Amino acid sequence: MIGKIYLNFDLEEFDIPCEYGHYLKEEEQIQVSNEGAEALLELLQKKALKVTFFTTASFALKKPNFLKLF
């Protein structure tokens, strides 16, 4: 029997620096997340993998065109 693996990813603001006292503008947080998501999406498409993405409202409102790719 072949098993299945279910993958899911969270798309959200890159706020880890803020958690450690290093201020990062929200626009920069969104940009870092977007760049990572684009690289991930490219890899997933190459491998023809199906995944589920979850996102925050803030990311969705700032990057609606990216979300339309799904």
One Martini backbone bead per residue (centre of mass of N, CA, C, O) as a GRO file, in nm:
protein
   70
    1MET     BB    1   0.097   0.037   0.022
    2ILE     BB    2   0.036   0.371  -0.045
    3GLY     BB    3   0.105   0.655   0.095
    4LYS     BB    4   0.027   0.970   0.240
    5ILE     BB    5   0.107   1.319   0.202
    6TYR     BB    6   0.040   1.613   0.390
    7LEU     BB    7   0.061   1.951   0.290
    8ASN     BB    8   0.135   2.258   0.475
    9PHE     BB    9   0.112   2.625   0.468
   10ASP     BB   10   0.220   2.938   0.596
   11LEU     BB   11   0.104   3.267   0.519
   12GLU     BB   12   0.304   3.529   0.649
   13GLU     BB   13   0.449   3.738   0.836
   14PHE     BB   14   0.785   3.833   0.889
   15ASP     BB   15   0.824   3.841   1.258
   16ILE     BB   16   1.078   3.735   1.406
   17PRO     BB   17   1.247   3.990   1.461
   18CYS     BB   18   1.030   4.120   1.650
   19GLU     BB   19   1.052   3.895   1.875
   20TYR     BB   20   1.376   4.014   1.910
   21GLY     BB   21   1.370   4.350   1.880
   22HIS     BB   22   1.346   4.379   1.553
   23TYR     BB   23   1.252   4.606   1.345
   24LEU     BB   24   0.993   4.554   1.088
   25LYS     BB   25   0.835   4.636   0.836
   26GLU     BB   26   0.552   4.522   0.703
   27GLU     BB   27   0.644   4.532   0.406
   28GLU     BB   28   0.898   4.357   0.458
   29GLN     BB   29   0.755   4.109   0.566
   30ILE     BB   30   0.593   4.052   0.309
   31GLN     BB   31   0.831   4.029   0.109
   32VAL     BB   32   0.974   3.789   0.237
   33SER     BB   33   0.732   3.597   0.217
   34ASN     BB   34   0.693   3.615  -0.090
   35GLU     BB   35   0.969   3.507  -0.177
   36GLY     BB   36   0.938   3.231  -0.037
   37ALA     BB   37   0.672   3.146  -0.179
   38GLU     BB   38   0.779   3.149  -0.469
   39ALA     BB   39   0.997   2.933  -0.429
   40LEU     BB   40   0.806   2.714  -0.331
   41LEU     BB   41   0.615   2.705  -0.574
   42GLU     BB   42   0.824   2.619  -0.781
   43LEU     BB   43   0.892   2.348  -0.650
   44LEU     BB   44   0.605   2.229  -0.646
   45GLN     BB   45   0.566   2.237  -0.955
   46LYS     BB   46   0.806   2.056  -1.037
   47LYS     BB   47   0.677   1.813  -0.845
   48ALA     BB   48   0.363   1.806  -0.845
   49LEU     BB   49   0.246   1.932  -0.579
   50LYS     BB   50   0.001   1.912  -0.331
   51VAL     BB   51  -0.134   2.182  -0.137
   52THR     BB   52  -0.182   2.376   0.160
   53PHE     BB   53  -0.287   2.710   0.226
   54PHE     BB   54  -0.227   2.947   0.478
   55THR     BB   55  -0.355   3.273   0.589
   56THR     BB   56  -0.347   3.591   0.647
   57ALA     BB   57  -0.515   3.878   0.608
   58SER     BB   58  -0.277   4.063   0.559
   59PHE     BB   59  -0.149   3.905   0.326
   60ALA     BB   60  -0.400   3.890   0.142
   61LEU     BB   61  -0.435   4.205   0.111
   62LYS     BB   62  -0.131   4.255  -0.004
   63LYS     BB   63  -0.143   3.958  -0.197
   64PRO     BB   64  -0.381   3.876  -0.409
   65ASN     BB   65  -0.229   3.781  -0.670
   66PHE     BB   66  -0.082   3.544  -0.544
   67LEU     BB   67  -0.341   3.384  -0.455
   68LYS     BB   68  -0.449   3.342  -0.756
   69LEU     BB   69  -0.249   3.100  -0.827
   70PHE     BB   70  -0.454   2.888  -0.677
   0.00000   0.00000   0.00000
